[in-house]
Amino acid sequence: PQPSNKVRVGWIGGSSHELDLKILEGTFNKLLSDPEVKDKIQIVMCGYDTRGTMTEVNPVTKEERTRPIKPEESVWNRFEQIFTSYGKANTDQYVRRNTIPITQYGKHYNHVDICLAPLVQNTFNECKSELKLVETGMHAKCLVASDLYVYKDLLEHGENAMLVDSRKNHKLWCKYIKQLILDEDLRNKLSKNLYDFISIEYNLNSVTDRRCDFYKGLIEAKIY
């Protein structure tokens, strides 16, 4: 982990999360206006990447044309508006971390203390894995996540994460982030408990043993 005199609140993800990040609309405005935390917080957005292409369709000829996305057209700029509260955050309160190769991806976690995992309710998110909490846990970071799907099934609020009731998105994201910024003991407790859980349940040796037992069971039962 890289040292910092701020409590770093970070989001690490890709360009498909626009609907999820809209959940946080207004959250950072409240935090950056709060005299108790505004000088203690640093917001970190990881994965910024304006590369990509856009397909345009001629309305008359219906001809399709693919061109590079202009930087100002990128969804990442809309993400940044949310995290900076539309430019309210100063250069000490907000950090943009550009995308890095997939083999180096985990290094983003060295620059955050509290990880955010907002999710909206839809079929796509229903099918998501627990990857985010595994990554966060393996790096011994705090996690604030939506109280939905796999997060709700595997996490325990106040013990190894803070879970946000989706009916109260408008106030609980801000409340829990502020609580964690001000309470170092709680941050240490949540990060340790999440690490302990993940490092046992998702240790590759344990997972491999369970897979092996499963396949042995199929063989013994002669189920193919």
PDB file of C-alpha atoms in Angstrom:
ATOM      1  CA  PRO A   1       0.000   0.000   0.000  1.00  0.00           C
ATOM      2  CA  GLN A   2       1.117   3.541  -0.783  1.00  0.00           C
ATOM      3  CA  PRO A   3       1.056   5.820   2.286  1.00  0.00           C
ATOM      4  CA  SER A   4      -1.211   8.858   2.435  1.00  0.00           C
ATOM      5  CA  ASN A   5      -2.289  11.420   5.008  1.00  0.00           C
ATOM      6  CA  LYS A   6      -5.817  11.207   3.589  1.00  0.00           C
ATOM      7  CA  VAL A   7      -8.439   8.476   3.852  1.00  0.00           C
ATOM      8  CA  ARG A   8      -8.741   7.394   0.236  1.00  0.00           C
ATOM      9  CA  VAL A   9     -12.206   6.442  -0.961  1.00  0.00           C
ATOM     10  CA  GLY A  10     -11.868   4.614  -4.244  1.00  0.00           C
ATOM     11  CA  TRP A  11     -13.800   3.004  -7.050  1.00  0.00           C
ATOM     12  CA  ILE A  12     -12.094   0.532  -9.393  1.00  0.00           C
ATOM     13  CA  GLY A  13     -14.016  -0.582 -12.459  1.00  0.00           C
ATOM     14  CA  GLY A  14     -14.744  -0.381 -16.167  1.00  0.00           C
ATOM     15  CA  SER A  15     -16.829   1.656 -18.570  1.00  0.00           C
ATOM     16  CA  SER A  16     -19.996  -0.465 -18.214  1.00  0.00           C
ATOM     17  CA  HIS A  17     -20.901   0.944 -14.790  1.00  0.00           C
ATOM     18  CA  GLU A  18     -22.664   4.188 -15.661  1.00  0.00           C
ATOM     19  CA  LEU A  19     -26.001   3.133 -14.150  1.00  0.00           C
ATOM     20  CA  ASP A  20     -24.272   1.827 -11.033  1.00  0.00           C
ATOM     21  CA  LEU A  21     -22.275   5.005 -10.482  1.00  0.00           C
ATOM     22  CA  LYS A  22     -25.360   7.196 -10.807  1.00  0.00           C
ATOM     23  CA  ILE A  23     -26.277   5.770  -7.395  1.00  0.00           C
ATOM     24  CA  LEU A  24     -23.457   7.889  -5.971  1.00  0.00           C
ATOM     25  CA  GLU A  25     -24.765  11.107  -7.541  1.00  0.00           C
ATOM     26  CA  GLY A  26     -24.700  13.742  -4.797  1.00  0.00           C
ATOM     27  CA  THR A  27     -22.781  11.601  -2.287  1.00  0.00           C
ATOM     28  CA  PHE A  28     -19.450  13.318  -2.827  1.00  0.00           C
ATOM     29  CA  ASN A  29     -21.022  16.757  -2.838  1.00  0.00           C
ATOM     30  CA  LYS A  30     -22.212  16.090   0.712  1.00  0.00           C
ATOM     31  CA  LEU A  31     -18.837  14.745   1.823  1.00  0.00           C
ATOM     32  CA  LEU A  32     -16.904  17.611   0.261  1.00  0.00           C
ATOM     33  CA  SER A  33     -19.221  20.064   2.015  1.00  0.00           C
ATOM     34  CA  ASP A  34     -18.944  18.368   5.411  1.00  0.00           C
ATOM     35  CA  PRO A  35     -16.486  20.210   7.707  1.00  0.00           C
ATOM     36  CA  GLU A  36     -15.757  16.975   9.598  1.00  0.00           C
ATOM     37  CA  VAL A  37     -14.415  15.089   6.599  1.00  0.00           C
ATOM     38  CA  LYS A  38     -13.728  17.438   3.684  1.00  0.00           C
ATOM     39  CA  ASP A  39     -10.069  17.855   4.679  1.00  0.00           C
ATOM     40  CA  LYS A  40      -9.609  14.153   5.455  1.00  0.00           C
ATOM     41  CA  ILE A  41     -10.987  12.567   2.284  1.00  0.00           C
ATOM     42  CA  GLN A  42      -9.364  11.821  -1.045  1.00  0.00           C
ATOM     43  CA  ILE A  43     -11.572  10.409  -3.797  1.00  0.00           C
ATOM     44  CA  VAL A  44      -9.818   8.036  -6.202  1.00  0.00           C
ATOM     45  CA  MET A  45     -11.299   6.878  -9.514  1.00  0.00           C
ATOM     46  CA  CYS A  46      -9.325   4.021 -11.058  1.00  0.00           C
ATOM     47  CA  GLY A  47      -9.492   2.807 -14.646  1.00  0.00           C
ATOM     48  CA  TYR A  48      -9.894   6.059 -16.590  1.00  0.00           C
ATOM     49  CA  ASP A  49      -9.622   5.212 -20.280  1.00  0.00           C
ATOM     50  CA  THR A  50     -10.815   7.331 -23.194  1.00  0.00           C
ATOM     51  CA  ARG A  51      -9.829   4.800 -25.864  1.00  0.00           C
ATOM     52  CA  GLY A  52     -12.494   3.060 -27.924  1.00  0.00           C
ATOM     53  CA  THR A  53     -14.643   3.386 -31.021  1.00  0.00           C
ATOM     54  CA  MET A  54     -18.103   4.671 -31.841  1.00  0.00           C
ATOM     55  CA  THR A  55     -20.409   3.460 -34.608  1.00  0.00           C
ATOM     56  CA  GLU A  56     -22.492   6.131 -36.325  1.00  0.00           C
ATOM     57  CA  VAL A  57     -25.422   5.410 -38.651  1.00  0.00           C
ATOM     58  CA  ASN A  58     -26.277   7.799 -41.470  1.00  0.00           C
ATOM     59  CA  PRO A  59     -30.017   8.587 -40.971  1.00  0.00           C
ATOM     60  CA  VAL A  60     -30.603   8.739 -44.720  1.00  0.00           C
ATOM     61  CA  THR A  61     -28.444   5.999 -46.225  1.00  0.00           C
ATOM     62  CA  LYS A  62     -28.306   3.817 -43.076  1.00  0.00           C
ATOM     63  CA  GLU A  63     -24.613   3.399 -43.774  1.00  0.00           C
ATOM     64  CA  GLU A  64     -22.566   2.568 -40.683  1.00  0.00           C
ATOM     65  CA  ARG A  65     -19.250   4.238 -39.952  1.00  0.00           C
ATOM     66  CA  THR A  66     -16.919   3.414 -37.082  1.00  0.00           C
ATOM     67  CA  ARG A  67     -14.577   6.057 -35.741  1.00  0.00           C
ATOM     68  CA  PRO A  68     -12.427   6.584 -32.638  1.00  0.00           C
ATOM     69  CA  ILE A  69     -14.222   8.096 -29.667  1.00  0.00           C
ATOM     70  CA  LYS A  70     -13.240  11.680 -28.986  1.00  0.00           C
ATOM     71  CA  PRO A  71     -11.900  12.108 -25.426  1.00  0.00           C
ATOM     72  CA  GLU A  72     -14.714  14.502 -24.559  1.00  0.00           C
ATOM     73  CA  GLU A  73     -17.306  11.884 -25.611  1.00  0.00           C
ATOM     74  CA  SER A  74     -16.011   9.198 -23.249  1.00  0.00           C
ATOM     75  CA  VAL A  75     -18.295   7.894 -20.501  1.00  0.00           C
ATOM     76  CA  TRP A  76     -15.335   8.296 -18.150  1.00  0.00           C
ATOM     77  CA  ASN A  77     -15.850  12.046 -18.201  1.00  0.00           C
ATOM     78  CA  ARG A  78     -19.378  11.539 -16.897  1.00  0.00           C
ATOM     79  CA  PHE A  79     -17.976   9.247 -14.211  1.00  0.00           C
ATOM     80  CA  GLU A  80     -15.515  11.958 -13.246  1.00  0.00           C
ATOM     81  CA  GLN A  81     -18.291  14.493 -12.858  1.00  0.00           C
ATOM     82  CA  ILE A  82     -19.871  12.245 -10.225  1.00  0.00           C
ATOM     83  CA  PHE A  83     -16.635  11.692  -8.297  1.00  0.00           C
ATOM     84  CA  THR A  84     -15.592  15.358  -8.347  1.00  0.00           C
ATOM     85  CA  SER A  85     -19.101  16.612  -7.635  1.00  0.00           C
ATOM     86  CA  TYR A  86     -19.032  18.394 -10.991  1.00  0.00           C
ATOM     87  CA  GLY A  87     -15.650  19.982 -10.417  1.00  0.00           C
ATOM     88  CA  LYS A  88     -16.096  20.852  -6.761  1.00  0.00           C
ATOM     89  CA  ALA A  89     -13.216  18.616  -5.574  1.00  0.00           C
ATOM     90  CA  ASN A  90      -9.796  20.247  -5.598  1.00  0.00           C
ATOM     91  CA  THR A  91      -6.607  18.540  -6.763  1.00  0.00           C
ATOM     92  CA  ASP A  92      -5.893  17.296  -3.241  1.00  0.00           C
ATOM     93  CA  GLN A  93      -9.386  15.825  -2.829  1.00  0.00           C
ATOM     94  CA  TYR A  94      -9.594  13.937  -6.114  1.00  0.00           C
ATOM     95  CA  VAL A  95      -7.168  11.654  -7.955  1.00  0.00           C
ATOM     96  CA  ARG A  96      -7.683  10.077 -11.372  1.00  0.00           C
ATOM     97  CA  ARG A  97      -5.809   6.835 -11.980  1.00  0.00           C
ATOM     98  CA  ASN A  98      -5.582   5.781 -15.607  1.00  0.00           C
ATOM     99  CA  THR A  99      -6.179   2.245 -16.816  1.00  0.00           C
ATOM    100  CA  ILE A 100      -3.242  -0.143 -16.487  1.00  0.00           C
ATOM    101  CA  PRO A 101      -2.596  -3.569 -18.061  1.00  0.00           C
ATOM    102  CA  ILE A 102      -4.704  -6.414 -16.691  1.00  0.00           C
ATOM    103  CA  THR A 103      -1.587  -8.066 -15.259  1.00  0.00           C
ATOM    104  CA  GLN A 104      -0.995  -4.915 -13.173  1.00  0.00           C
ATOM    105  CA  TYR A 105      -4.654  -4.191 -12.377  1.00  0.00           C
ATOM    106  CA  GLY A 106      -4.384  -5.086  -8.690  1.00  0.00           C
ATOM    107  CA  LYS A 107      -1.967  -2.212  -8.086  1.00  0.00           C
ATOM    108  CA  HIS A 108      -4.939   0.161  -8.047  1.00  0.00           C
ATOM    109  CA  TYR A 109      -5.807  -1.245  -4.617  1.00  0.00           C
ATOM    110  CA  ASN A 110      -2.523   0.110  -3.226  1.00  0.00           C
ATOM    111  CA  HIS A 111      -3.950   3.626  -3.620  1.00  0.00           C
ATOM    112  CA  VAL A 112      -7.289   3.215  -1.827  1.00  0.00           C
ATOM    113  CA  ASP A 113      -8.400   2.540   1.742  1.00  0.00           C
ATOM    114  CA  ILE A 114     -12.160   2.241   1.290  1.00  0.00           C
ATOM    115  CA  CYS A 115     -13.520   0.534  -1.844  1.00  0.00           C
ATOM    116  CA  LEU A 116     -16.984   1.251  -3.232  1.00  0.00           C
ATOM    117  CA  ALA A 117     -19.174  -1.279  -5.048  1.00  0.00           C
ATOM    118  CA  PRO A 118     -22.527   0.292  -5.990  1.00  0.00           C
ATOM    119  CA  LEU A 119     -24.940  -1.852  -7.997  1.00  0.00           C
ATOM    120  CA  VAL A 120     -28.368  -1.162  -9.453  1.00  0.00           C
ATOM    121  CA  GLN A 121     -31.035  -3.843  -9.584  1.00  0.00           C
ATOM    122  CA  ASN A 122     -31.042  -5.432 -13.038  1.00  0.00           C
ATOM    123  CA  THR A 123     -30.528  -8.793 -14.698  1.00  0.00           C
ATOM    124  CA  PHE A 124     -26.940  -8.026 -15.699  1.00  0.00           C
ATOM    125  CA  ASN A 125     -25.913  -7.348 -12.101  1.00  0.00           C
ATOM    126  CA  GLU A 126     -27.805 -10.409 -10.870  1.00  0.00           C
ATOM    127  CA  CYS A 127     -25.304 -12.495 -12.819  1.00  0.00           C
ATOM    128  CA  LYS A 128     -22.209 -10.840 -11.383  1.00  0.00           C
ATOM    129  CA  SER A 129     -19.631 -12.827  -9.441  1.00  0.00           C
ATOM    130  CA  GLU A 130     -18.107 -11.955  -6.083  1.00  0.00           C
ATOM    131  CA  LEU A 131     -14.895 -10.809  -7.768  1.00  0.00           C
ATOM    132  CA  LYS A 132     -14.961  -7.306  -6.274  1.00  0.00           C
ATOM    133  CA  LEU A 133     -15.188  -8.476  -2.685  1.00  0.00           C
ATOM    134  CA  VAL A 134     -12.493 -11.111  -3.319  1.00  0.00           C
ATOM    135  CA  GLU A 135     -10.125  -8.459  -4.694  1.00  0.00           C
ATOM    136  CA  THR A 136     -10.917  -6.045  -1.887  1.00  0.00           C
ATOM    137  CA  GLY A 137     -10.516  -8.710   0.766  1.00  0.00           C
ATOM    138  CA  MET A 138      -7.238 -10.062  -0.587  1.00  0.00           C
ATOM    139  CA  HIS A 139      -5.828  -6.535  -0.383  1.00  0.00           C
ATOM    140  CA  ALA A 140      -7.238  -6.079   3.151  1.00  0.00           C
ATOM    141  CA  LYS A 141      -9.301  -3.004   2.293  1.00  0.00           C
ATOM    142  CA  CYS A 142     -12.683  -1.829   3.560  1.00  0.00           C
ATOM    143  CA  LEU A 143     -15.694  -2.400   1.338  1.00  0.00           C
ATOM    144  CA  VAL A 144     -18.925  -0.431   1.094  1.00  0.00           C
ATOM    145  CA  ALA A 145     -21.307  -2.280  -1.217  1.00  0.00           C
ATOM    146  CA  SER A 146     -24.917  -2.400  -2.302  1.00  0.00           C
ATOM    147  CA  ASP A 147     -26.995  -4.816  -0.243  1.00  0.00           C
ATOM    148  CA  LEU A 148     -27.824  -6.931  -3.287  1.00  0.00           C
ATOM    149  CA  TYR A 149     -27.151 -10.311  -4.895  1.00  0.00           C
ATOM    150  CA  VAL A 150     -23.848 -11.983  -4.087  1.00  0.00           C
ATOM    151  CA  TYR A 151     -22.723  -9.165  -1.786  1.00  0.00           C
ATOM    152  CA  LYS A 152     -25.746  -9.653   0.431  1.00  0.00           C
ATOM    153  CA  ASP A 153     -25.238 -13.422   0.463  1.00  0.00           C
ATOM    154  CA  LEU A 154     -21.571 -13.368   1.479  1.00  0.00           C
ATOM    155  CA  LEU A 155     -21.057 -10.216   3.536  1.00  0.00           C
ATOM    156  CA  GLU A 156     -22.182  -9.277   7.033  1.00  0.00           C
ATOM    157  CA  HIS A 157     -22.969  -5.627   7.633  1.00  0.00           C
ATOM    158  CA  GLY A 158     -20.775  -4.022  10.261  1.00  0.00           C
ATOM    159  CA  GLU A 159     -18.549  -7.084  10.533  1.00  0.00           C
ATOM    160  CA  ASN A 160     -16.673  -7.458   7.253  1.00  0.00           C
ATOM    161  CA  ALA A 161     -18.273  -4.712   5.130  1.00  0.00           C
ATOM    162  CA  MET A 162     -20.834  -1.938   5.159  1.00  0.00           C
ATOM    163  CA  LEU A 163     -23.907  -2.855   3.128  1.00  0.00           C
ATOM    164  CA  VAL A 164     -26.140  -0.116   1.738  1.00  0.00           C
ATOM    165  CA  ASP A 165     -29.878  -0.748   1.627  1.00  0.00           C
ATOM    166  CA  SER A 166     -30.821   0.090  -1.973  1.00  0.00           C
ATOM    167  CA  ARG A 167     -33.987   1.814  -0.738  1.00  0.00           C
ATOM    168  CA  LYS A 168     -31.814   4.341   1.109  1.00  0.00           C
ATOM    169  CA  ASN A 169     -29.076   4.987  -1.445  1.00  0.00           C
ATOM    170  CA  HIS A 170     -29.660   8.726  -1.166  1.00  0.00           C
ATOM    171  CA  LYS A 171     -28.349   8.892   2.412  1.00  0.00           C
ATOM    172  CA  LEU A 172     -26.567   5.688   3.450  1.00  0.00           C
ATOM    173  CA  TRP A 173     -23.625   5.881   1.034  1.00  0.00           C
ATOM    174  CA  CYS A 174     -22.655   9.232   2.492  1.00  0.00           C
ATOM    175  CA  LYS A 175     -23.343   8.093   6.066  1.00  0.00           C
ATOM    176  CA  TYR A 176     -21.216   4.933   5.867  1.00  0.00           C
ATOM    177  CA  ILE A 177     -18.321   6.554   4.001  1.00  0.00           C
ATOM    178  CA  LYS A 178     -18.204   9.364   6.550  1.00  0.00           C
ATOM    179  CA  GLN A 179     -18.367   6.881   9.420  1.00  0.00           C
ATOM    180  CA  LEU A 180     -15.398   4.969   8.026  1.00  0.00           C
ATOM    181  CA  ILE A 181     -13.360   8.112   7.378  1.00  0.00           C
ATOM    182  CA  LEU A 182     -13.757   9.189  10.990  1.00  0.00           C
ATOM    183  CA  ASP A 183     -13.394   5.752  12.626  1.00  0.00           C
ATOM    184  CA  GLU A 184     -10.015   4.150  11.983  1.00  0.00           C
ATOM    185  CA  ASP A 185     -10.788   1.274  14.364  1.00  0.00           C
ATOM    186  CA  LEU A 186     -13.859   0.370  12.323  1.00  0.00           C
ATOM    187  CA  ARG A 187     -11.839   0.498   9.100  1.00  0.00           C
ATOM    188  CA  ASN A 188      -9.245  -1.836  10.608  1.00  0.00           C
ATOM    189  CA  LYS A 189     -11.909  -4.221  11.879  1.00  0.00           C
ATOM    190  CA  LEU A 190     -13.771  -4.471   8.564  1.00  0.00           C
ATOM    191  CA  SER A 191     -10.627  -4.864   6.473  1.00  0.00           C
ATOM    192  CA  LYS A 192      -9.157  -7.534   8.761  1.00  0.00           C
ATOM    193  CA  ASN A 193     -12.395  -9.513   8.941  1.00  0.00           C
ATOM    194  CA  LEU A 194     -12.883  -9.380   5.175  1.00  0.00           C
ATOM    195  CA  TYR A 195      -9.297 -10.475   4.602  1.00  0.00           C
ATOM    196  CA  ASP A 196      -9.657 -13.351   7.058  1.00  0.00           C
ATOM    197  CA  PHE A 197     -12.834 -14.533   5.327  1.00  0.00           C
ATOM    198  CA  ILE A 198     -11.538 -14.219   1.764  1.00  0.00           C
ATOM    199  CA  SER A 199      -8.064 -15.617   2.418  1.00  0.00           C
ATOM    200  CA  ILE A 200      -9.606 -18.832   3.766  1.00  0.00           C
ATOM    201  CA  GLU A 201     -12.655 -19.295   1.526  1.00  0.00           C
ATOM    202  CA  TYR A 202     -10.932 -18.235  -1.696  1.00  0.00           C
ATOM    203  CA  ASN A 203      -7.444 -19.577  -1.080  1.00  0.00           C
ATOM    204  CA  LEU A 204      -6.535 -21.438  -4.273  1.00  0.00           C
ATOM    205  CA  ASN A 205      -5.477 -24.559  -2.362  1.00  0.00           C
ATOM    206  CA  SER A 206      -8.858 -24.760  -0.618  1.00  0.00           C
ATOM    207  CA  VAL A 207     -10.774 -24.058  -3.814  1.00  0.00           C
ATOM    208  CA  THR A 208      -8.789 -26.708  -5.695  1.00  0.00           C
ATOM    209  CA  ASP A 209      -9.467 -29.292  -2.970  1.00  0.00           C
ATOM    210  CA  ARG A 210     -13.217 -28.575  -3.139  1.00  0.00           C
ATOM    211  CA  ARG A 211     -13.210 -28.854  -6.925  1.00  0.00           C
ATOM    212  CA  CYS A 212     -11.304 -32.121  -6.727  1.00  0.00           C
ATOM    213  CA  ASP A 213     -13.761 -33.543  -4.181  1.00  0.00           C
ATOM    214  CA  PHE A 214     -16.664 -32.498  -6.396  1.00  0.00           C
ATOM    215  CA  TYR A 215     -15.275 -34.308  -9.447  1.00  0.00           C
ATOM    216  CA  LYS A 216     -14.407 -37.369  -7.376  1.00  0.00           C
ATOM    217  CA  GLY A 217     -18.003 -37.430  -6.203  1.00  0.00           C
ATOM    218  CA  LEU A 218     -19.238 -37.381  -9.785  1.00  0.00           C
ATOM    219  CA  ILE A 219     -16.905 -40.217 -10.735  1.00  0.00           C
ATOM    220  CA  GLU A 220     -17.902 -42.329  -7.743  1.00  0.00           C
ATOM    221  CA  ALA A 221     -21.565 -41.772  -8.507  1.00  0.00           C
ATOM    222  CA  LYS A 222     -20.910 -42.560 -12.179  1.00  0.00           C
ATOM    223  CA  ILE A 223     -22.643 -39.389 -13.237  1.00  0.00           C
ATOM    224  CA  TYR A 224     -21.195 -38.107 -16.483  1.00  0.00           C
TER     225      TYR A 224
END
